[in-house]
Coordinates of C-alpha atoms and ligand atoms in Angstrom, one line a residue:
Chain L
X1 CA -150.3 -74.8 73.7
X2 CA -151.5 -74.7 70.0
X3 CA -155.0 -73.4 69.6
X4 CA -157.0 -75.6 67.9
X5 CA -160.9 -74.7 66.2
X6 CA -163.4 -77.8 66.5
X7 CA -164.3 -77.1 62.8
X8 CA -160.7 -77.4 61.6
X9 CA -160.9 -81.1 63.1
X10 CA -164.3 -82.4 62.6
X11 CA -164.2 -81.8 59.1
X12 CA -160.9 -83.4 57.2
X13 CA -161.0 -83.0 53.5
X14 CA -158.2 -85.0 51.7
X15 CA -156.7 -82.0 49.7
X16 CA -155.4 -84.5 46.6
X17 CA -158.0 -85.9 46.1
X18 CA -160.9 -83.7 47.6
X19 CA -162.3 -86.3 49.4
X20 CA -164.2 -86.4 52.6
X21 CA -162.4 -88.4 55.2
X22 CA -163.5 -90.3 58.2
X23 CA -162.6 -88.4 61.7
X24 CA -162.9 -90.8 65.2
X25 CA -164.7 -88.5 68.0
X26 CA -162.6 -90.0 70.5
X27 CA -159.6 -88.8 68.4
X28 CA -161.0 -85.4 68.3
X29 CA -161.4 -85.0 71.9
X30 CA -158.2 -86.1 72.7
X31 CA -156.5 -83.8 70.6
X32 CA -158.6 -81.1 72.0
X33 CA -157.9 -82.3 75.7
X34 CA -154.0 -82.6 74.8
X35 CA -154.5 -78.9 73.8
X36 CA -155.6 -78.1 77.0
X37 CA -159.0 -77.2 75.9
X38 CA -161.7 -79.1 77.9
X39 CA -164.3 -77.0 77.0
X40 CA -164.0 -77.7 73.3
X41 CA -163.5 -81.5 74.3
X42 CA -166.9 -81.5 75.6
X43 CA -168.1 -79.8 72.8
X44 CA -167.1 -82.8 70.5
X45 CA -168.0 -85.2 72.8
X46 CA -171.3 -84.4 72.4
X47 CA -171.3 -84.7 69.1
X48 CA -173.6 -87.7 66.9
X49 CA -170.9 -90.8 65.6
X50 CA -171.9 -94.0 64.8
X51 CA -170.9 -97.4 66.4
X52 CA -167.0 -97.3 65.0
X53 CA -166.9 -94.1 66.5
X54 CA -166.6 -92.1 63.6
X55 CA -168.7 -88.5 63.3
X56 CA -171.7 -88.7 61.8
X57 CA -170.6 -87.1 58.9
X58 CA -174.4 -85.8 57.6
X59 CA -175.3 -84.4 61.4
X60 CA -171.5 -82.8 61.4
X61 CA -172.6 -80.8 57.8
X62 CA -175.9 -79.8 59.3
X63 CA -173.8 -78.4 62.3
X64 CA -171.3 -76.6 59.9
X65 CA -174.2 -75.3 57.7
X66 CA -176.1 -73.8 60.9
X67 CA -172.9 -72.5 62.5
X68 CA -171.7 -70.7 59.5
X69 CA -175.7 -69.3 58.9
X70 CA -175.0 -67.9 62.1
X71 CA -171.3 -66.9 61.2
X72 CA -173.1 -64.7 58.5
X73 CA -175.1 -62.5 60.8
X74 CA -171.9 -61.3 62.3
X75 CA -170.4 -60.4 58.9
X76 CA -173.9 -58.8 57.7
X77 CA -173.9 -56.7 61.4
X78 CA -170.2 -55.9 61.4
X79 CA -170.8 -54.7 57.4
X80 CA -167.8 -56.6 55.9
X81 CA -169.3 -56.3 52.1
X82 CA -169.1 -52.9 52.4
X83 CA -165.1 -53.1 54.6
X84 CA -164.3 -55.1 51.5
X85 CA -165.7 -52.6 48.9
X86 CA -163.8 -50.1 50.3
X87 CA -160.7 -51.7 49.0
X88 CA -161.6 -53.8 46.4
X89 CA -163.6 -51.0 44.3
X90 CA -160.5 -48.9 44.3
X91 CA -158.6 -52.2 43.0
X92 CA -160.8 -52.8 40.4
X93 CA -160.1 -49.3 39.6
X94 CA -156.8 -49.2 39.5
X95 CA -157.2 -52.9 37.3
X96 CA -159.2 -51.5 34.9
X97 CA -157.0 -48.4 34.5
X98 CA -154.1 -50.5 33.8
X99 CA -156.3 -53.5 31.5
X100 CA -159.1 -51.5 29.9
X101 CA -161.7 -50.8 30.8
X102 CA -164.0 -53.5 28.2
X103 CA -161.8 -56.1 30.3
X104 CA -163.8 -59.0 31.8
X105 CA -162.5 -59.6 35.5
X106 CA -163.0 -62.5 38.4
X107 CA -162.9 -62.0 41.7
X108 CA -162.1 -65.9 43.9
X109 CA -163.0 -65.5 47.1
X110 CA -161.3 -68.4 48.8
X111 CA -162.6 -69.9 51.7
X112 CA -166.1 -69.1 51.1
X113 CA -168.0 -71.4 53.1
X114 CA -171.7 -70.3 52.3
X115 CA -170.2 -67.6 50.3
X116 CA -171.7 -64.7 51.9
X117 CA -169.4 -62.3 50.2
X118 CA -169.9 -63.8 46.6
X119 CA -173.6 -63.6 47.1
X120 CA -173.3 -60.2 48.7
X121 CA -171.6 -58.4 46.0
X122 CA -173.7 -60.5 43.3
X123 CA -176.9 -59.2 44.9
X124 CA -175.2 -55.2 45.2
X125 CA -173.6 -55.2 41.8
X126 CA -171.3 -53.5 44.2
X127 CA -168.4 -53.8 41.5
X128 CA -169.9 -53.4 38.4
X129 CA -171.0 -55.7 36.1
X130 CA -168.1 -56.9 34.6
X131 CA -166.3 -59.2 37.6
X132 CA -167.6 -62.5 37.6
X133 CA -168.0 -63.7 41.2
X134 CA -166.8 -67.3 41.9
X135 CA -166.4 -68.7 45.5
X136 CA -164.0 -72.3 46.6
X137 CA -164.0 -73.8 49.6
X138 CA -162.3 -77.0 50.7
X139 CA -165.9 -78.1 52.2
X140 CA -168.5 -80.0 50.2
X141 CA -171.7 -79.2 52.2
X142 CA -171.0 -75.4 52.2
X143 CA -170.3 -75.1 49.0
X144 CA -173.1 -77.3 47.7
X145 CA -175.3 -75.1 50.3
X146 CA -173.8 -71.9 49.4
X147 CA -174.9 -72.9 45.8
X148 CA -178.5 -73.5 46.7
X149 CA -178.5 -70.0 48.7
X150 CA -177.5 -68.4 45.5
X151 CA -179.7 -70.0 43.2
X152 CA -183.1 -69.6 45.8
X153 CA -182.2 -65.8 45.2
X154 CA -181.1 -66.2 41.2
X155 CA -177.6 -64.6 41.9
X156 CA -175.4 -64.3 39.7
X157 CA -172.5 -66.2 40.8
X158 CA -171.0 -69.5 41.8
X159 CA -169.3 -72.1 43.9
X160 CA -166.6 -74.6 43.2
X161 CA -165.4 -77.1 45.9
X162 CA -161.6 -76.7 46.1
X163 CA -158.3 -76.1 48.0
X164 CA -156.6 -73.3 48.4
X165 CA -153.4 -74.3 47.9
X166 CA -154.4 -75.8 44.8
X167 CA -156.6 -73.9 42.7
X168 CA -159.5 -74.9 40.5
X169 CA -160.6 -71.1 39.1
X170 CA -158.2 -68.5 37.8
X171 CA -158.6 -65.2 39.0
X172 CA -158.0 -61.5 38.5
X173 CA -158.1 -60.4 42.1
X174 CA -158.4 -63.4 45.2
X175 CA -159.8 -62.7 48.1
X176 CA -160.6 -64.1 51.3
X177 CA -162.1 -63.6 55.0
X178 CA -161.6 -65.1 58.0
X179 CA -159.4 -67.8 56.5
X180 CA -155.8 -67.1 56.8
X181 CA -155.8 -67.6 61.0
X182 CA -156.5 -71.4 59.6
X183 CA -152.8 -71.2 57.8
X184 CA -150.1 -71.9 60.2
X185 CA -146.2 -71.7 59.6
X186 CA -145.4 -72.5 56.0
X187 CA -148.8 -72.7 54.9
X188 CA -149.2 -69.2 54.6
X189 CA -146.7 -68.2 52.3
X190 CA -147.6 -71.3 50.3
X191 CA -150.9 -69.7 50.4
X192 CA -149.6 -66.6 48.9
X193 CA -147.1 -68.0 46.7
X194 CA -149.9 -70.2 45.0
X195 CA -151.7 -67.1 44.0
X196 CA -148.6 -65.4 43.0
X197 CA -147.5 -67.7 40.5
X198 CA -150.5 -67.6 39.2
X199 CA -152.1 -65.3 36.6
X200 CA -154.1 -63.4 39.3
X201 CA -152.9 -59.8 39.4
X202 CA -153.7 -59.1 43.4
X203 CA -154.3 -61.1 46.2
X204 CA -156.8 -59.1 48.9
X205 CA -157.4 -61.2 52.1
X206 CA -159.0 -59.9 55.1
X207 CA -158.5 -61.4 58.6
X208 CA -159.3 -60.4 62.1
X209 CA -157.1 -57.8 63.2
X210 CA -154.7 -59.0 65.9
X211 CA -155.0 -56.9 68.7
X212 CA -155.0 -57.4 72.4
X213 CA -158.9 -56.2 72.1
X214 CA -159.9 -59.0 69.6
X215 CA -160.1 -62.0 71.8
X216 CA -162.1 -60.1 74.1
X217 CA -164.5 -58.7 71.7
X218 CA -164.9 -61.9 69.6
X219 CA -165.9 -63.1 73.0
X220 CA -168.3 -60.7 73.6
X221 CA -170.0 -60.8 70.6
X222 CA -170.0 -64.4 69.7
X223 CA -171.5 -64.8 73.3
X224 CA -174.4 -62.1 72.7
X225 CA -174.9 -63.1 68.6
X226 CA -174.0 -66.9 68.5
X227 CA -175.5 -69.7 69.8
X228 CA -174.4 -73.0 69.2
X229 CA -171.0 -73.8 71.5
X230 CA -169.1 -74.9 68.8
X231 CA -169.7 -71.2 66.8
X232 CA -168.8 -69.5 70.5
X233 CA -165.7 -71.4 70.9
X234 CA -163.9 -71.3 67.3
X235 CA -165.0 -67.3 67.5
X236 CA -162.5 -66.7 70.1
X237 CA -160.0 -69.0 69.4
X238 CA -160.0 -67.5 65.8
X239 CA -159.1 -63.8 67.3
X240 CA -156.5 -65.4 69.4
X241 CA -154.9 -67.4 66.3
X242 CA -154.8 -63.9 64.1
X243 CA -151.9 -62.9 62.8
X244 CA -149.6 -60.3 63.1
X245 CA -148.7 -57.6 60.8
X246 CA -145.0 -58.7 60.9
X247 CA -146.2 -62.1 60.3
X248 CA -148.7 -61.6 57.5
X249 CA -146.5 -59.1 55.7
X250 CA -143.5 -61.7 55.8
X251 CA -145.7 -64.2 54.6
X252 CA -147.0 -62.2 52.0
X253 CA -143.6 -61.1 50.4
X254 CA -143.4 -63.6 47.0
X255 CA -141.4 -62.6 44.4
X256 CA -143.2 -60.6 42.1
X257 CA -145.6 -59.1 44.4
X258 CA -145.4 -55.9 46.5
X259 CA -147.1 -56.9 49.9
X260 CA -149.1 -54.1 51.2
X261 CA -151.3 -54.2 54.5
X262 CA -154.0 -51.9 54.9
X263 CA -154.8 -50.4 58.1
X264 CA -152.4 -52.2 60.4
X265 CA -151.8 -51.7 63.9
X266 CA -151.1 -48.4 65.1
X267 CA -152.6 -46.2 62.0
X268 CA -156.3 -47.9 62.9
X269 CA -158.6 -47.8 65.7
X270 CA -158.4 -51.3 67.4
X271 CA -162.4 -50.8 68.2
X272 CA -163.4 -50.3 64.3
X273 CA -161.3 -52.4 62.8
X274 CA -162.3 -55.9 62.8
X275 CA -161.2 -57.4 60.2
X276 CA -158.2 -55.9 57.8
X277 CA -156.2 -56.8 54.6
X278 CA -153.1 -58.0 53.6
X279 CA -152.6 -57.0 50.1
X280 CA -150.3 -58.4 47.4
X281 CA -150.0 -56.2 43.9
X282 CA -148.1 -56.9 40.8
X283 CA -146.2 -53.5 41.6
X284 CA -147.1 -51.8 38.7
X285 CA -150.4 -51.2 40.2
X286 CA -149.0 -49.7 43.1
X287 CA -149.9 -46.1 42.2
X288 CA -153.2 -46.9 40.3
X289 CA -154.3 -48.3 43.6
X290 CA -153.2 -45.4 45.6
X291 CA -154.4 -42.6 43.2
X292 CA -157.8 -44.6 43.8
X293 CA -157.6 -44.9 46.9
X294 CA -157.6 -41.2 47.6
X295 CA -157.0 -40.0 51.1
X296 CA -157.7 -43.4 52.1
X297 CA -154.1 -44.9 50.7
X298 CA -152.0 -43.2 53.6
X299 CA -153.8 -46.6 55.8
X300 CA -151.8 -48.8 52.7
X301 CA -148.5 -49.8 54.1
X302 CA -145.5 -52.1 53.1
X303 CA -142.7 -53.4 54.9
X304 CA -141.0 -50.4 55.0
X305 CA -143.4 -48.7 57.3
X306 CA -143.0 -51.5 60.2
X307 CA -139.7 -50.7 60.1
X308 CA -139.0 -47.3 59.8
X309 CA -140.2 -46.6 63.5
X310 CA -137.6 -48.8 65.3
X311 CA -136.7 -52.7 64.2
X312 CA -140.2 -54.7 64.9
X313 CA -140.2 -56.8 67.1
X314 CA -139.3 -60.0 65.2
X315 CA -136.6 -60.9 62.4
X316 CA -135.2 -57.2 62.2
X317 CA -133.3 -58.7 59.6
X318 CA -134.9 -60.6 57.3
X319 CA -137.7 -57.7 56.8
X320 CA -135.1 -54.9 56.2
X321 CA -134.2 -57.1 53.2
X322 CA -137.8 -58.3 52.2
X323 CA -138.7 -54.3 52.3
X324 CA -135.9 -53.6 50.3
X325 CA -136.5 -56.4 47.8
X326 CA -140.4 -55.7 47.4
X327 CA -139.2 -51.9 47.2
X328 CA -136.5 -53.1 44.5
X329 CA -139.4 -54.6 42.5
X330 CA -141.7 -51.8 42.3
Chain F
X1 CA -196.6 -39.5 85.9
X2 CA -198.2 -42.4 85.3
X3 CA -195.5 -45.1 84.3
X4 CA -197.8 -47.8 82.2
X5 CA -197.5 -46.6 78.8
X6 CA -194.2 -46.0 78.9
X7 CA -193.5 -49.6 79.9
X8 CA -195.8 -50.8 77.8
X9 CA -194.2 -48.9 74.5
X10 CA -191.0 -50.1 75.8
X11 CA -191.6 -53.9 76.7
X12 CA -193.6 -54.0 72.9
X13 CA -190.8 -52.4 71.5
X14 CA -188.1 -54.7 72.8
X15 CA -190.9 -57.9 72.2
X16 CA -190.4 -57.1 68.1
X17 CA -186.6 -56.4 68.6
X18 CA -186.4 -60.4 70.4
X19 CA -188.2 -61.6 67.8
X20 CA -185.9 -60.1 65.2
X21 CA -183.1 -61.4 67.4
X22 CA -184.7 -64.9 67.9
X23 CA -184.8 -65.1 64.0
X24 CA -181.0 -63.5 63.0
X25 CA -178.9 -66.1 61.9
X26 CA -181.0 -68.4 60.4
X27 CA -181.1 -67.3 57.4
X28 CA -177.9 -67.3 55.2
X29 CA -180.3 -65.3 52.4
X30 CA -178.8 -62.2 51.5
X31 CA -182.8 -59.9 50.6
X32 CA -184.7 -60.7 53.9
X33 CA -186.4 -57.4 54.5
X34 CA -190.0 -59.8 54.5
X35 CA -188.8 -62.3 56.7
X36 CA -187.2 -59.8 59.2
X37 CA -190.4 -58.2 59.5
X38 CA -192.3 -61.1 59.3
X39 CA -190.2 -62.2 62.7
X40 CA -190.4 -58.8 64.4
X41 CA -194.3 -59.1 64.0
X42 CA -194.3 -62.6 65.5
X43 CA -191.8 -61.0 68.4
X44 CA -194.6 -58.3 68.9
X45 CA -197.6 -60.8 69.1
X46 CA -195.8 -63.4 71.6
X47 CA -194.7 -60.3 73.2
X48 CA -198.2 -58.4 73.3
X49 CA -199.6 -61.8 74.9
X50 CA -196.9 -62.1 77.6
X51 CA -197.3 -58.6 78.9
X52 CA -200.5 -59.2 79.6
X53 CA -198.9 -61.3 82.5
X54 CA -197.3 -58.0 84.5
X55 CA -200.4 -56.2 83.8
X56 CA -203.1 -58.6 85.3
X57 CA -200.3 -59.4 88.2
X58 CA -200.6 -55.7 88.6
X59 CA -204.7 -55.7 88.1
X60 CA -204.6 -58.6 91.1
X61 CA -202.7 -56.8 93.9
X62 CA -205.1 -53.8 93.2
X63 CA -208.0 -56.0 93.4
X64 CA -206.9 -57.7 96.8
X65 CA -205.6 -54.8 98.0
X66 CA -207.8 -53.3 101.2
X67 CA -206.9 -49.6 99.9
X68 CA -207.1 -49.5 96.1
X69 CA -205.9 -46.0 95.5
X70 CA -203.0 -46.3 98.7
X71 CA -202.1 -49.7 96.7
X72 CA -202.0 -47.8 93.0
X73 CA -200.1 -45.0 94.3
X74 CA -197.0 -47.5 95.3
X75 CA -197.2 -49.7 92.2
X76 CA -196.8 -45.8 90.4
X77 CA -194.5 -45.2 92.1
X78 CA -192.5 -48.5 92.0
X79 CA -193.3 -48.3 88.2
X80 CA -191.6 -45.0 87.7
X81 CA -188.6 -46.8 89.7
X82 CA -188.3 -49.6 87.9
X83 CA -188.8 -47.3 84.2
X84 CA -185.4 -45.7 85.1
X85 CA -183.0 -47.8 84.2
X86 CA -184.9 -49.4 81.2
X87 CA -185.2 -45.8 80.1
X88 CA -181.4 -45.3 80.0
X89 CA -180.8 -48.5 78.3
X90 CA -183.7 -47.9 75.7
X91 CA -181.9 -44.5 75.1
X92 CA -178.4 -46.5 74.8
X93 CA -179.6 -48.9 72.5
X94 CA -181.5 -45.9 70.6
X95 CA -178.0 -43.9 70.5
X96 CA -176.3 -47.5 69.3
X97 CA -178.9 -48.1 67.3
X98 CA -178.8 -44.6 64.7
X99 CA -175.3 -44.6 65.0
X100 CA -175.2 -48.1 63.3
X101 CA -177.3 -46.8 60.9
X102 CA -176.0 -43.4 60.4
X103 CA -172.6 -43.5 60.5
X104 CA -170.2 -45.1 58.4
X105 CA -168.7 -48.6 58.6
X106 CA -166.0 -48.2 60.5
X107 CA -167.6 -46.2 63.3
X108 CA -170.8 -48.1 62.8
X109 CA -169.0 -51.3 63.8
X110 CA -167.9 -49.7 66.5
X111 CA -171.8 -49.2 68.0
X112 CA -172.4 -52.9 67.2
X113 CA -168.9 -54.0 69.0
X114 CA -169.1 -52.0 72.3
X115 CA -173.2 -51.0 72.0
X116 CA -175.5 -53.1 70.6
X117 CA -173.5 -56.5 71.4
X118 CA -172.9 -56.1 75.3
X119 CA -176.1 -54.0 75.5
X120 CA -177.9 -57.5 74.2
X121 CA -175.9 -59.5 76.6
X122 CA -176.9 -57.2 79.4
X123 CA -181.0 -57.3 79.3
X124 CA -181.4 -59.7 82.4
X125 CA -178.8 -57.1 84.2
X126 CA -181.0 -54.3 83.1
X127 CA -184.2 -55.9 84.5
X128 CA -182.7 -56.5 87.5
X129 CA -181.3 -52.9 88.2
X130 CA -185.1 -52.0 87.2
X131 CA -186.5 -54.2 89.8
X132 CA -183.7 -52.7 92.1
X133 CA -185.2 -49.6 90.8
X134 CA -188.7 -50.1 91.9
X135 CA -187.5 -50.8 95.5
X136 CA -185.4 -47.8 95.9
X137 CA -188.1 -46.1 94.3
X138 CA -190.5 -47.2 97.3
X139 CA -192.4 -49.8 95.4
X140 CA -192.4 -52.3 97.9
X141 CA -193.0 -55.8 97.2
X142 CA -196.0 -55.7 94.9
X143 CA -194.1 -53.6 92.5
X144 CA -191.1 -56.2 92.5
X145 CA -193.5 -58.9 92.0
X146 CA -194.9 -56.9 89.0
X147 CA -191.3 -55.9 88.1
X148 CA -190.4 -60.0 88.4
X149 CA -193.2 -60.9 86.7
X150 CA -192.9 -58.5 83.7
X151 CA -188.9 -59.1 83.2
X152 CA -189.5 -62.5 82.9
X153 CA -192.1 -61.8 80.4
X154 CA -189.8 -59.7 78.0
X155 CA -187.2 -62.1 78.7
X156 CA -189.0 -65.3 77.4
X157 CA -190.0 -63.5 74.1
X158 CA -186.7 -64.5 72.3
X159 CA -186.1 -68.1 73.4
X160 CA -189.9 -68.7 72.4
X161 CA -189.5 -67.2 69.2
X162 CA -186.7 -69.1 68.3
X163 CA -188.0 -72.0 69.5
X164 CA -191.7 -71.9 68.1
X165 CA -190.6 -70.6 64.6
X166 CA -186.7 -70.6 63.8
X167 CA -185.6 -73.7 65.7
X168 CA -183.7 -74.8 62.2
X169 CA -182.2 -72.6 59.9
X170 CA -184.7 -71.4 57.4
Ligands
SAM401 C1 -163.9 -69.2 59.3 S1 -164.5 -69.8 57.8 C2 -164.8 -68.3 56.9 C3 -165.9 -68.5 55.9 C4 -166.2 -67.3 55.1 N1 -165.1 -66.8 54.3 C5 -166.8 -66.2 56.0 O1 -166.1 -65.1 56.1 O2 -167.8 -66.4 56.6 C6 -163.1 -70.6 57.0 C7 -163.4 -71.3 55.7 O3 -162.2 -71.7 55.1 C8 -162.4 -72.9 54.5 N2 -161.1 -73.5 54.3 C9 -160.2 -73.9 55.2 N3 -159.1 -74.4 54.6 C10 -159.3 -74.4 53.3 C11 -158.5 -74.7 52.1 N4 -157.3 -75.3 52.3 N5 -159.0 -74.5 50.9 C12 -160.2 -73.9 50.8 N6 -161.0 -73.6 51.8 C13 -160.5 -73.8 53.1 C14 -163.3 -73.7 55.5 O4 -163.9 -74.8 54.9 C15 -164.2 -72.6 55.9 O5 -165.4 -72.5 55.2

């Protein structure tokens, strides 16, 4: 049974053309039902549509808007501005080593919904002053919301409406979190691959971790921090649609790119790490990134590390030669 | 030892932590150091007003009570009883509570994901093992009435809060 998130459903976005499209509740829930998922059918059931049966689209943004607001006390709680900082100050680092230091940087965080992160390293200056801070996100109403937030609190910073697999802002470094359990099957290499081909000279996205405690603690603290059912429901389903390591690092291996993860499973504490990165590097910066890291770089891993202990569990073969081609290009 | 100020500390204590609670996640600012505050005092004031319920419950079994001092010696007692438990889970969420603040990232995650999250989930638990408490103690039932009474008191602060002031995200 596929697990499905009420948000991914109640909100479709043409990605040509960027526009909002109409979404029948009774549509909705039967997807959901067909799913197995009765809980979440209710959910959307009890939503507001009008007399064609369509979502009210204005009372779905509202719901969005207040369910990510809440969203953002569990990333302010759990600290992930300063999880992120950990990783992408060494980046920048190791960026600046290699392009100057006078260089002028951006940082895309895509996905951004009400931009948290954006706003969060805007308000900090938490890495430096010259990385301009841009967010995109496939929905109108966070963006345009995320927008407002930044300008009530003159931020410096901004938000574009746009998709991720095409575009709008070029970037130095992307990042993401909480966005690449939304990217099933091919998606997520086209995710990577998008970025890859493109001028951006690392890719830095952050995910829940997938282990057997995530659903469980996703639970438990969606339950005791979040209110509306909707926010409780795609919490959990979100742990339990996490990716592997063997999946993301697959995913992640584009030509040109050396796909690192950072902290996977077995070299991190499954109760302190909530959300981790999969890294991709033009693999020249490889050793700047290390060297900044410190002590910290024996958590960076590639391919070669998931297989060095025994084959992993899926597509022995295919990773012994997507280790040895990253390892070829570095 | 007499038990009130302790409980009272404790229940005010807890009052401007539910009103902080009522209000998180509301607000998607990122500087909200005024408005946190600003919703712990309002916690404190709904909660300062709502205590007063326990403590004239307790002031109305002493009154109709045909031995006053007999009657305060068991609601002491059933007070000390029902202080236990909500002393060990003020001292958890104390521990919780530094090491978020103390420690770094990683391990303060880790008091937010196994402390301070369950430990919010398990207040009605807690007042119930505190009312158990008063029993065992050998409160009798005046002391579980107080007990009852004052629970529910702390336990309303949050949904009013949220109701009365952050009922739509600021
Ligand atoms: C779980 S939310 C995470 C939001 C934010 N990054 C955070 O950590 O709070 C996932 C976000 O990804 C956005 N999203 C999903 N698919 C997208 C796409 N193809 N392009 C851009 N944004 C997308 C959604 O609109 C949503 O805001």
């Amino acid at each position: 049974m596929p697990h499905l998130e009420i948000s991914d459903l109640i909100t479709v976005t043409d990605p040509l053309s960027g526009a909002r499209m109409p979404v029948r509740r009774g549509d909705v829930v039967r997807r959901l039902d067909e799913a197995g998922d009765p809980r979440a059918a209710r959910i959307v059931a009890g939503l507001p549509a009008g007399p064609d049966d369509v979502l009210d689209p204005l009372a779905v943004d509202r719901l969005m808007i207040g369910v990510h607001t809440e969203l953002q006390r569990l990333s302010e709680e759990l600290r992930i501005g300063e999880r992120l900082v950990h990783v992408l100050d060494p980046l920048f680092e190791a960026i600046r080593e290699i392009a100057g230091r006078r260089g002028r940087f951006r940082l895309v965080d895509i996905g951004s919904g009400l931009g948290y992160l954006v706003r969060w390293l805007a308000s900090t200056g938490a890495l430096g002053p010259n990385v301009e801070l841009i967010g995109v996100d496939l929905d109108a109403a966070l963006v345009a919301e995320a927008d407002r937030l930044a300008r009530a609190e003159g931020l410096d910073c901004r938000f574009v409406h746009g998709n991720a697999f095409d575009l709008p802002e070029i970037a130095t470094v992307y990042v993401s979190t909480g966005v690449l359990h939304h990217f099933r099957g091919p998606a997520l290499a086209e995710f990577f691959e998008a970025q890859a081909d493109s001028q951006a000279l690392a890719f830095c996205h952050f995910d829940i971790a997938a282990t057997r405690l995530a659903p469980v603690g996703a639970w438990m603290f969606h339950r005791a921090r979040m209110r509306h059912p909707l926010g409780r429901h795609d919490g959990v389903v979100s742990a339990r649609r996490a990716h592997s390591d063997e999946t993301l690092l697959r995913a992640a291996t584009v030509p040109g790119i050396r796909p690192l993860l950072y902290e996977p499973k077995g070299l991190s504490n499954p109760f302190c790490t909530t959300l981790r990165p999969v890294l991709g590097i033009r693999p020249y910066l490889e050793d700047p990134l290390r060297q900044a890291l410190g002590r910290s770089s024996r958590r960076l891993v590639g391919a070669e590390h998931l297989t060095r202990g025994g084959p992993p569990r899926h597509d022995a073969a295919s990773w012994s030669a997507s280790g040895a081609a990253s390892g070829a290009g570095r | 030892m007499n038990p009130v100020l302790p409980l009272a500390a404790l229940g005010l204590v807890d009052a401007a932590f539910s009103g902080f609670r009522a209000y998180a996640g509301r607000d998607a600012r990122i500087r909200k150091h005024r408005a946190v505050l600003r919703a712990s005092l309002r916690g404190l004031a709904v909660g300062a007003v709502l205590l007063l319920a326990p403590a004239l419950t307790a002031g109305a079994v002493l009154l109709l009570a045909e031995d006053t001092d007999r009657a305060y010696g068991v609601l002491a007692d059933g007070g000390t009883g029902f202080l236990v438990p909500i002393g060990a889970y003020a001292l958890a969420v104390g521990l919780s509570l530094a090491a978020y603040f103390a420690l770094p990232y990683r391990a303060s995650t880790l008091s937010m994901v196994v402390g301070l999250g369950p430990l919010t989930l398990a207040r009605p638990l807690v007042v119930a093992g505190a009312c158990a408490g008063a029993l065992v103690a050998g409160g009798g039932w005046t002391s579980l009435l107080v007990g009852v009474v004052a629970g529910a008191a702390v336990l309303c602060v949050e949904p009013y809060v949220h109701r009365r002031w952050y009922a739509f995200p600021v």
